[in-house]
mmCIF file of C-alpha atoms in Angstrom:
data_model
loop_
_atom_site.group_PDB
_atom_site.id
_atom_site.type_symbol
_atom_site.label_atom_id
_atom_site.label_comp_id
_atom_site.label_asym_id
_atom_site.label_seq_id
_atom_site.Cartn_x
_atom_site.Cartn_y
_atom_site.Cartn_z
ATOM 1 C CA MET A 40 53.755 -31.656 -32.017
ATOM 2 C CA GLU A 41 50.875 -29.971 -33.769
ATOM 3 C CA ALA A 42 48.796 -27.384 -31.911
ATOM 4 C CA GLY A 43 45.395 -28.905 -32.774
ATOM 5 C CA LYS A 44 43.700 -31.727 -30.932
ATOM 6 C CA LEU A 45 42.495 -34.972 -32.364
ATOM 7 C CA VAL A 46 39.065 -36.359 -32.780
ATOM 8 C CA ALA A 47 38.771 -39.731 -31.327
ATOM 9 C CA VAL A 48 36.203 -42.361 -32.439
ATOM 10 C CA ILE A 49 34.840 -45.297 -30.690
ATOM 11 C CA GLY A 50 32.328 -47.018 -32.989
ATOM 12 C CA ASP A 51 31.274 -49.907 -35.158
ATOM 13 C CA GLU A 52 33.136 -50.660 -38.315
ATOM 14 C CA ASP A 53 30.932 -48.449 -40.478
ATOM 15 C CA THR A 54 31.169 -45.447 -38.384
ATOM 16 C CA VAL A 55 34.838 -45.618 -37.923
ATOM 17 C CA THR A 56 35.583 -46.228 -41.571
ATOM 18 C CA GLY A 57 33.501 -43.255 -42.479
ATOM 19 C CA PHE A 58 35.376 -40.944 -40.137
ATOM 20 C CA LEU A 59 38.652 -42.420 -41.130
ATOM 21 C CA LEU A 60 37.941 -41.508 -44.733
ATOM 22 C CA ALA A 61 37.097 -38.017 -43.628
ATOM 23 C CA GLY A 62 40.600 -37.745 -42.292
ATOM 24 C CA VAL A 63 40.454 -37.937 -38.435
ATOM 25 C CA GLY A 64 42.502 -41.126 -38.022
ATOM 26 C CA HIS A 65 45.831 -40.972 -36.367
ATOM 27 C CA ARG A 66 48.172 -43.765 -35.563
ATOM 28 C CA THR A 67 51.571 -43.586 -34.032
ATOM 29 C CA ALA A 68 53.759 -45.873 -31.996
ATOM 30 C CA HIS A 69 51.760 -44.580 -28.989
ATOM 31 C CA GLY A 70 48.541 -45.963 -30.184
ATOM 32 C CA SER A 71 45.667 -44.888 -32.442
ATOM 33 C CA ASN A 72 42.847 -42.497 -31.647
ATOM 34 C CA PHE A 73 40.028 -44.859 -32.697
ATOM 35 C CA LEU A 74 38.523 -48.162 -31.684
ATOM 36 C CA ILE A 75 36.462 -50.381 -33.894
ATOM 37 C CA VAL A 76 34.025 -52.093 -31.716
ATOM 38 C CA LYS A 77 32.604 -55.372 -33.140
ATOM 39 C CA GLN A 78 30.057 -57.824 -31.757
ATOM 40 C CA ASP A 79 32.835 -59.806 -29.922
ATOM 41 C CA THR A 80 34.796 -56.823 -28.506
ATOM 42 C CA PRO A 81 34.979 -57.142 -24.825
ATOM 43 C CA LEU A 82 33.313 -54.442 -22.772
ATOM 44 C CA GLN A 83 36.526 -53.956 -20.880
ATOM 45 C CA GLN A 84 38.383 -53.073 -24.081
ATOM 46 C CA VAL A 85 35.752 -50.393 -24.770
ATOM 47 C CA GLU A 86 36.026 -49.041 -21.236
ATOM 48 C CA GLU A 87 39.820 -48.815 -21.434
ATOM 49 C CA ALA A 88 39.686 -47.098 -24.729
ATOM 50 C CA PHE A 89 37.292 -44.582 -23.358
ATOM 51 C CA GLN A 90 39.546 -43.984 -20.270
ATOM 52 C CA SER A 91 42.568 -43.648 -22.324
ATOM 53 C CA PHE A 92 41.109 -41.175 -24.842
ATOM 54 C CA SER A 93 39.621 -39.022 -22.183
ATOM 55 C CA THR A 94 42.812 -38.707 -20.351
ATOM 56 C CA ARG A 95 45.028 -37.971 -23.246
ATOM 57 C CA ASP A 96 46.059 -34.381 -23.772
ATOM 58 C CA ASP A 97 45.871 -34.510 -27.435
ATOM 59 C CA VAL A 98 42.224 -35.541 -27.748
ATOM 60 C CA GLY A 99 39.728 -32.773 -28.021
ATOM 61 C CA ILE A 100 36.483 -34.719 -29.060
ATOM 62 C CA ILE A 101 35.361 -38.274 -28.464
ATOM 63 C CA LEU A 102 32.778 -39.501 -30.970
ATOM 64 C CA ILE A 103 30.859 -42.631 -29.736
ATOM 65 C CA ASN A 104 28.097 -44.590 -31.234
ATOM 66 C CA GLN A 105 25.030 -44.415 -29.113
ATOM 67 C CA HIS A 106 24.575 -48.003 -28.609
ATOM 68 C CA ILE A 107 28.153 -48.379 -27.363
ATOM 69 C CA ALA A 108 27.723 -45.385 -25.167
ATOM 70 C CA SER A 109 24.854 -47.138 -23.532
ATOM 71 C CA ASP A 110 27.102 -50.146 -22.746
ATOM 72 C CA ILE A 111 29.475 -47.866 -20.823
ATOM 73 C CA ARG A 112 26.779 -45.596 -19.487
ATOM 74 C CA HIS A 113 28.166 -46.081 -15.927
ATOM 75 C CA ILE A 114 31.508 -44.576 -16.947
ATOM 76 C CA LEU A 115 29.903 -41.734 -18.966
ATOM 77 C CA LYS A 116 27.642 -40.781 -16.041
ATOM 78 C CA ASP A 117 30.705 -39.957 -13.991
ATOM 79 C CA TYR A 118 32.562 -38.093 -16.767
ATOM 80 C CA ASN A 119 32.432 -34.351 -16.118
ATOM 81 C CA GLU A 120 35.361 -32.912 -17.932
ATOM 82 C CA THR A 121 34.812 -30.164 -20.560
ATOM 83 C CA ILE A 122 37.734 -31.420 -22.765
ATOM 84 C CA PRO A 123 37.678 -33.760 -24.344
ATOM 85 C CA THR A 124 33.955 -33.484 -25.095
ATOM 86 C CA VAL A 125 31.981 -36.626 -25.552
ATOM 87 C CA LEU A 126 29.575 -36.675 -28.371
ATOM 88 C CA GLU A 127 27.010 -39.523 -28.915
ATOM 89 C CA ILE A 128 26.255 -40.317 -32.616
ATOM 90 C CA PRO A 129 23.923 -42.622 -34.209
ATOM 91 C CA SER A 130 24.930 -45.658 -35.985
ATOM 92 C CA LYS A 131 23.691 -47.401 -39.186
ATOM 93 C CA GLU A 132 21.551 -49.791 -37.162
ATOM 94 C CA HIS A 133 20.663 -47.597 -34.237
ATOM 95 C CA PRO A 134 19.176 -44.304 -35.223
ATOM 96 C CA TYR A 135 19.438 -41.307 -32.933
ATOM 97 C CA ASP A 136 17.513 -41.494 -29.724
ATOM 98 C CA PRO A 137 17.611 -38.417 -27.702
ATOM 99 C CA GLU A 138 16.110 -40.269 -24.623
ATOM 100 C CA GLN A 139 19.463 -41.936 -24.112
ATOM 101 C CA ASP A 140 21.953 -39.124 -24.804
ATOM 102 C CA TYR A 141 22.765 -37.738 -21.391
ATOM 103 C CA ILE A 142 23.622 -34.284 -22.661
ATOM 104 C CA MET A 143 20.224 -34.131 -24.289
ATOM 105 C CA GLN A 144 18.658 -35.170 -20.893
ATOM 106 C CA ARG A 145 20.456 -32.248 -19.205
ATOM 107 C CA VAL A 146 19.338 -29.868 -22.047
ATOM 108 C CA ASN A 147 15.726 -30.963 -21.676
ATOM 109 C CA MET A 148 16.005 -30.708 -17.969
ATOM 110 C CA TYR A 149 17.027 -27.120 -18.261
ATOM 111 C CA LEU A 150 14.592 -26.275 -20.930
ATOM 112 C CA GLY A 151 11.851 -27.610 -18.929
ATOM 113 C CA GLY A 152 13.067 -26.528 -15.479
ATOM 114 C CA GLY A 153 14.016 -23.071 -16.552
ATOM 115 C CA GLY A 154 17.604 -23.118 -15.310
ATOM 116 C CA THR A 155 19.167 -23.224 -11.882
ATOM 117 C CA VAL B 157 34.398 -4.001 17.154
ATOM 118 C CA ALA B 158 34.792 -0.517 18.786
ATOM 119 C CA PRO B 159 31.375 1.169 18.782
ATOM 120 C CA THR B 160 32.706 4.539 17.443
ATOM 121 C CA ARG B 161 31.541 6.980 14.792
ATOM 122 C CA MET B 162 34.464 5.971 12.622
ATOM 123 C CA ALA B 163 33.553 2.351 12.766
ATOM 124 C CA GLN B 164 30.050 3.226 11.882
ATOM 125 C CA GLN B 165 31.272 4.964 8.741
ATOM 126 C CA THR B 166 33.448 2.107 7.800
ATOM 127 C CA TYR B 167 30.761 -0.380 8.106
ATOM 128 C CA LYS B 168 28.281 1.755 6.246
ATOM 129 C CA ALA B 169 30.587 1.883 3.351
ATOM 130 C CA LYS B 170 31.097 -1.938 3.529
ATOM 131 C CA LYS B 171 27.353 -2.372 3.356
ATOM 132 C CA LYS B 172 27.122 -0.189 0.274
ATOM 133 C CA ALA B 173 29.796 -2.157 -1.414
ATOM 134 C CA ALA B 174 28.243 -5.558 -0.628
ATOM 135 C CA GLU B 175 24.875 -4.406 -1.784
ATOM 136 C CA GLY B 176 26.357 -2.987 -4.940
ATOM 137 C CA GLY B 177 28.181 -6.331 -5.607
ATOM 138 C CA HIS B 178 25.070 -8.152 -4.896
ATOM 139 C CA ARG B 179 23.210 -6.301 -7.653
ATOM 140 C CA LEU B 180 25.904 -6.721 -10.204
ATOM 141 C CA LEU B 181 26.171 -10.402 -9.544
ATOM 142 C CA LYS B 182 22.372 -10.842 -9.917
ATOM 143 C CA LYS B 183 22.624 -9.149 -13.286
ATOM 144 C CA LYS B 184 25.505 -11.371 -14.378
ATOM 145 C CA ALA B 185 23.490 -14.470 -13.177
ATOM 146 C CA ASP B 186 20.447 -13.442 -15.295
ATOM 147 C CA ALA B 187 22.644 -12.679 -18.373
ATOM 148 C CA LEU B 188 24.226 -16.111 -18.078
ATOM 149 C CA LYS B 189 20.899 -17.900 -17.611
ATOM 150 C CA MET B 190 19.616 -16.254 -20.850
ATOM 151 C CA LYS B 191 22.729 -17.332 -22.796
ATOM 152 C CA PHE B 192 22.436 -20.830 -21.213
ATOM 153 C CA ARG B 193 18.829 -21.089 -22.524
ATOM 154 C CA ASP B 194 20.016 -20.098 -26.037
ATOM 155 C CA TYR B 195 22.702 -22.821 -25.973
ATOM 156 C CA ALA B 196 20.246 -25.420 -24.794
ATOM 157 C CA LYS B 197 17.980 -24.634 -27.688
ATOM 158 C CA ALA B 198 20.889 -24.599 -30.170
ATOM 159 C CA ILE B 199 21.968 -28.001 -29.008
ATOM 160 C CA ALA B 200 18.590 -29.513 -29.247
ATOM 161 C CA GLU B 201 18.135 -28.247 -32.750
ATOM 162 C CA THR B 202 21.549 -29.151 -33.972
ATOM 163 C CA LYS B 203 21.436 -32.725 -32.556
ATOM 164 C CA SER B 204 18.107 -33.570 -34.354
ATOM 165 C CA GLY B 205 19.583 -32.124 -37.532
ATOM 166 C CA MET B 206 22.795 -34.151 -37.085
ATOM 167 C CA SER B 207 20.649 -37.419 -36.931
ATOM 168 C CA SER B 208 19.551 -37.101 -40.561
ATOM 169 C CA ASP B 209 23.054 -36.154 -41.621
ATOM 170 C CA ALA B 210 24.320 -39.270 -40.078
ATOM 171 C CA SER B 211 21.787 -41.416 -41.866
ATOM 172 C CA SER B 212 22.739 -40.064 -45.127
ATOM 173 C CA ALA B 213 26.433 -40.440 -44.514
ATOM 174 C CA PHE B 214 25.849 -44.165 -43.511
ATOM 175 C CA PHE B 215 23.788 -44.668 -46.587
ATOM 176 C CA SER B 216 26.523 -43.423 -48.764
ATOM 177 C CA LEU B 217 28.840 -45.814 -47.102
ATOM 178 C CA THR B 218 26.607 -48.711 -47.981
ATOM 179 C CA GLN B 219 26.473 -47.505 -51.441
ATOM 180 C CA ALA B 220 30.193 -47.409 -51.623
ATOM 181 C CA GLU B 221 30.497 -50.773 -50.185
ATOM 182 C CA TYR B 222 28.262 -52.100 -52.921
ATOM 183 C CA ALA B 223 30.320 -50.409 -55.562
ATOM 184 C CA ALA B 224 33.856 -50.878 -54.244
ATOM 185 C CA GLY B 225 33.646 -54.088 -52.291
ATOM 186 C CA ASN B 226 34.995 -54.557 -48.904
ATOM 187 C CA PHE B 227 37.367 -51.584 -48.408
ATOM 188 C CA LYS B 228 36.706 -51.087 -44.760
ATOM 189 C CA GLN B 229 39.638 -53.129 -43.683
ATOM 190 C CA LYS B 230 41.980 -51.334 -45.968
ATOM 191 C CA VAL B 231 40.974 -48.022 -44.500
ATOM 192 C CA ALA B 232 41.614 -49.193 -41.012
ATOM 193 C CA GLU B 233 44.933 -50.678 -41.686
ATOM 194 C CA GLY B 234 46.445 -47.996 -43.911
ATOM 195 C CA SER B 235 48.956 -45.639 -42.446
ATOM 196 C CA MET B 236 47.533 -42.570 -41.099
ATOM 197 C CA SER B 237 48.172 -39.301 -39.472
ATOM 198 C CA ALA B 238 45.161 -37.172 -38.851
ATOM 199 C CA ARG B 239 44.493 -34.656 -41.492
ATOM 200 C CA ILE B 240 41.649 -33.041 -39.601
ATOM 201 C CA ARG B 241 42.430 -31.460 -36.301
ATOM 202 C CA ILE B 242 40.550 -29.436 -33.801
ATOM 203 C CA GLY B 243 41.844 -26.046 -32.698
ATOM 204 C CA GLY B 244 40.631 -24.858 -29.353
ATOM 205 C CA SER B 245 40.027 -21.248 -28.618
ATOM 206 C CA VAL B 246 38.193 -19.320 -25.864
ATOM 207 C CA ASP B 247 35.135 -17.138 -26.303
ATOM 208 C CA ASN B 248 34.194 -14.632 -23.736
ATOM 209 C CA VAL B 249 30.394 -14.567 -23.032
ATOM 210 C CA ALA B 250 29.075 -12.278 -20.348
ATOM 211 C CA GLY B 251 32.321 -12.431 -18.512
ATOM 212 C CA VAL B 252 32.711 -16.268 -18.722
ATOM 213 C CA LYS B 253 35.354 -17.859 -20.822
ATOM 214 C CA LEU B 254 33.782 -20.614 -22.968
ATOM 215 C CA PRO B 255 35.727 -23.125 -25.043
ATOM 216 C CA VAL B 256 35.186 -23.124 -28.841
ATOM 217 C CA PHE B 257 36.240 -25.901 -31.247
ATOM 218 C CA THR B 258 37.255 -25.057 -34.846
ATOM 219 C CA LYS B 259 38.111 -27.640 -37.445
ATOM 220 C CA TYR B 260 41.117 -27.192 -39.405
ATOM 221 C CA ASP B 261 42.625 -29.204 -42.127
ATOM 222 C CA THR B 262 46.409 -29.724 -41.805
ATOM 223 C CA GLY B 263 46.536 -30.093 -45.560
ATOM 224 C CA ALA B 264 48.504 -33.238 -45.296
ATOM 225 C CA VAL B 265 48.016 -35.787 -48.088
ATOM 226 C CA ALA B 266 44.745 -37.568 -47.976
ATOM 227 C CA ASP B 267 45.178 -41.099 -46.916
ATOM 228 C CA ASN B 268 43.721 -43.994 -48.827
ATOM 229 C CA GLN B 269 43.955 -42.222 -52.162
ATOM 230 C CA SER B 270 44.250 -45.542 -53.851
ATOM 231 C CA LEU B 271 41.230 -47.100 -52.402
ATOM 232 C CA GLY B 272 38.758 -46.666 -55.213
ATOM 233 C CA LEU B 273 41.073 -47.590 -57.905
ATOM 234 C CA ILE B 274 39.411 -50.974 -58.283
ATOM 235 C CA GLY B 275 35.921 -49.661 -58.579
ATOM 236 C CA GLY B 276 33.500 -47.339 -57.094
ATOM 237 C CA GLY B 277 35.940 -44.523 -56.617
ATOM 238 C CA LYS B 278 33.278 -41.931 -56.951
ATOM 239 C CA LYS B 279 31.214 -43.611 -54.355
ATOM 240 C CA ILE B 280 34.109 -43.596 -51.896
ATOM 241 C CA VAL B 281 34.644 -39.835 -52.566
ATOM 242 C CA ALA B 282 31.008 -39.398 -51.862
ATOM 243 C CA VAL B 283 31.428 -41.167 -48.443
ATOM 244 C CA ARG B 284 34.398 -38.900 -47.637
ATOM 245 C CA GLU B 285 32.345 -35.800 -48.480
ATOM 246 C CA LYS B 286 29.279 -36.886 -46.469
ATOM 247 C CA PHE B 287 31.274 -37.867 -43.398
ATOM 248 C CA THR B 288 33.223 -34.516 -43.623
ATOM 249 C CA ILE B 289 30.002 -32.613 -43.596
ATOM 250 C CA LEU B 290 28.810 -34.754 -40.655
ATOM 251 C CA LEU B 291 32.220 -34.018 -39.007
ATOM 252 C CA ASP B 292 31.678 -30.273 -39.305
ATOM 253 C CA LYS B 293 28.345 -30.466 -37.638
ATOM 254 C CA LEU B 294 29.643 -32.583 -34.884
ATOM 255 C CA ILE B 295 32.559 -30.391 -34.094
ATOM 256 C CA ARG B 296 30.113 -27.369 -33.952
ATOM 257 C CA LEU B 297 27.925 -29.500 -31.674
ATOM 258 C CA ALA B 298 30.811 -30.354 -29.603
ATOM 259 C CA SER B 299 31.627 -26.578 -29.099
ATOM 260 C CA LEU B 300 27.989 -26.075 -28.002
ATOM 261 C CA GLN B 301 28.125 -28.849 -25.581
ATOM 262 C CA THR B 302 31.197 -27.754 -23.826
ATOM 263 C CA SER B 303 29.998 -24.165 -23.709
ATOM 264 C CA PHE B 304 26.723 -25.485 -22.211
ATOM 265 C CA VAL B 305 28.462 -27.468 -19.593
ATOM 266 C CA THR B 306 30.930 -24.610 -18.705
ATOM 267 C CA LEU B 307 28.040 -22.168 -18.527
ATOM 268 C CA ASP B 308 26.150 -24.505 -16.206
ATOM 269 C CA GLU B 309 29.157 -24.344 -13.745
ATOM 270 C CA ALA B 310 29.479 -20.703 -14.084
ATOM 271 C CA ILE B 311 25.787 -20.108 -13.221
ATOM 272 C CA LYS B 312 26.094 -22.323 -10.244
ATOM 273 C CA ILE B 313 29.101 -20.437 -8.867
ATOM 274 C CA THR B 314 27.580 -17.021 -9.465
ATOM 275 C CA ASN B 315 24.310 -18.043 -7.859
ATOM 276 C CA ARG B 316 26.314 -19.268 -4.883
ATOM 277 C CA ARG B 317 28.027 -15.994 -4.532
ATOM 278 C CA VAL B 318 24.732 -14.178 -4.804
ATOM 279 C CA ASN B 319 23.268 -16.172 -1.998
ATOM 280 C CA ALA B 320 26.324 -15.836 0.117
ATOM 281 C CA LEU B 321 26.154 -12.084 -0.077
ATOM 282 C CA GLU B 322 22.472 -12.058 0.601
ATOM 283 C CA CYS B 323 22.233 -14.627 3.452
ATOM 284 C CA VAL B 324 25.620 -14.061 5.118
ATOM 285 C CA THR B 325 27.570 -11.033 4.459
ATOM 286 C CA ILE B 326 24.980 -8.389 4.233
ATOM 287 C CA PRO B 327 23.039 -9.489 7.247
ATOM 288 C CA LYS B 328 26.297 -9.612 9.298
ATOM 289 C CA ILE B 329 27.103 -6.071 8.413
ATOM 290 C CA GLU B 330 23.566 -5.026 9.242
ATOM 291 C CA ASN B 331 23.891 -6.554 12.667
ATOM 292 C CA LEU B 332 27.157 -4.762 13.279
ATOM 293 C CA LEU B 333 25.730 -1.451 12.324
ATOM 294 C CA LYS B 334 22.796 -1.962 14.709
ATOM 295 C CA TYR B 335 25.113 -2.844 17.478
ATOM 296 C CA ILE B 336 27.172 0.299 16.894
ATOM 297 C CA GLU B 337 24.073 2.510 16.786
ATOM 298 C CA ARG B 338 22.841 1.035 20.046
ATOM 299 C CA GLU B 339 26.192 1.585 21.755
ATOM 300 C CA LEU B 340 26.497 5.140 20.452
ATOM 301 C CA ASP B 341 23.037 5.939 21.700
ATOM 302 C CA GLU B 342 23.907 4.429 25.154
ATOM 303 C CA LEU B 343 27.052 6.456 25.205
ATOM 304 C CA GLU B 344 25.149 9.644 24.339
ATOM 305 C CA ARG B 345 22.674 8.907 27.190
ATOM 306 C CA GLU B 346 25.455 8.428 29.670
ATOM 307 C CA ASP B 347 27.054 11.634 28.539
ATOM 308 C CA PHE B 348 23.777 13.438 28.742
ATOM 309 C CA THR B 349 23.165 12.222 32.215
ATOM 310 C CA ARG B 350 26.625 13.080 33.357
ATOM 311 C CA LEU B 351 26.158 16.601 31.892
ATOM 312 C CA LYS B 352 22.966 16.975 33.819
ATOM 313 C CA LEU B 353 24.626 16.011 37.061
ATOM 314 C CA VAL B 354 27.464 18.232 36.541
ATOM 315 C CA LYS B 355 25.159 21.098 35.703
ATOM 316 C CA LYS B 356 23.212 20.529 38.915
ATOM 317 C CA LYS B 357 26.326 20.506 40.959
ATOM 318 C CA LYS B 358 27.492 23.749 39.341
ATOM 319 C CA GLU B 359 24.086 25.377 40.156
ATOM 320 C CA VAL B 360 24.298 24.243 43.730
ATOM 321 C CA THR B 361 27.879 25.563 44.078
ATOM 322 C CA GLN B 362 26.824 28.757 42.306
ATOM 323 C CA LYS B 363 23.931 29.201 44.741
ATOM 324 C CA LEU B 364 26.246 28.700 47.779
ATOM 325 C CA GLU B 365 28.693 31.241 46.420
ATOM 326 C CA ASP B 366 25.950 33.724 45.784
ATOM 327 C CA ALA B 367 24.674 33.218 49.310
ATOM 328 C CA ALA B 368 28.202 33.722 50.813
ATOM 329 C CA LYS B 369 28.633 36.950 48.838
ATOM 330 C CA ALA B 370 25.345 38.309 49.903
ATOM 331 C CA GLU B 371 26.379 37.699 53.591
ATOM 332 C CA ARG B 372 29.578 39.444 53.335
ATOM 333 C CA ILE B 373 27.957 42.549 51.768
ATOM 334 C CA ALA B 374 25.366 42.653 54.359
#
């Protein structure tokens, strides 16, 4: 078992393809570390994928398209682990919106509020 | 607590220790806060930069599709073992251990080498490159993010300790010291009074003895 952790991806077809080409894809008998979310993918599948990636020991980072992140915002809100880290990325159709990214919200809160 | 001089010494020492600790912790909290501010700024900048990298990466993907046709499915279905992995290491910042991600290439054979054979090979290579750049940035961003969150926790804990010392421990010790001082004073006064009485009695006894002596001589 390699020492490094994997990068998991939950995204639309374009996003996942791009990252697979970059070499992050991993598929074994256990399962894969990515989920392609299409228009008809049920929300529950997305939620389950997130739960599974976030509890796996071998996943270090979870990349997720922002519009999908918004769909499972209720789970993301309660997610507080440091590893795996959740990173929201824009997709082809939905450019980056810092208003929605909850890490950015906390960043802005601290930049504006001046820290605890 | 026995109101003795020894106890007083002990508690004076404790108070000094507590105040010293309090000062140190405040310094630590300030240092952490500064680092935290830095991280927050870095994250804000990197995230906005990442947005443009992402658009460029997606654009190259569209170009590749145009040139090579629908290769997306083939990518997803090919066999794969991750070539890119994340190494986790720990960085020590102002006494707090922060997680850091580094990307490393296992050097395994790149999957999907045969993808572009039909056409548009160059474009697919371009996609790979663009997404790799994006991935680099994202991994750095992930490091920043985890450090940010960990620092946040560390600051909260340190502040809690500072407050605990300030509002609970030090006042307690101060109260104890006051109590001991009061008791010692009281004991001194008692002693003093007793001494006076004893002295008086001695004077009276002495006077009587002197008077008896004088009678005998006379």
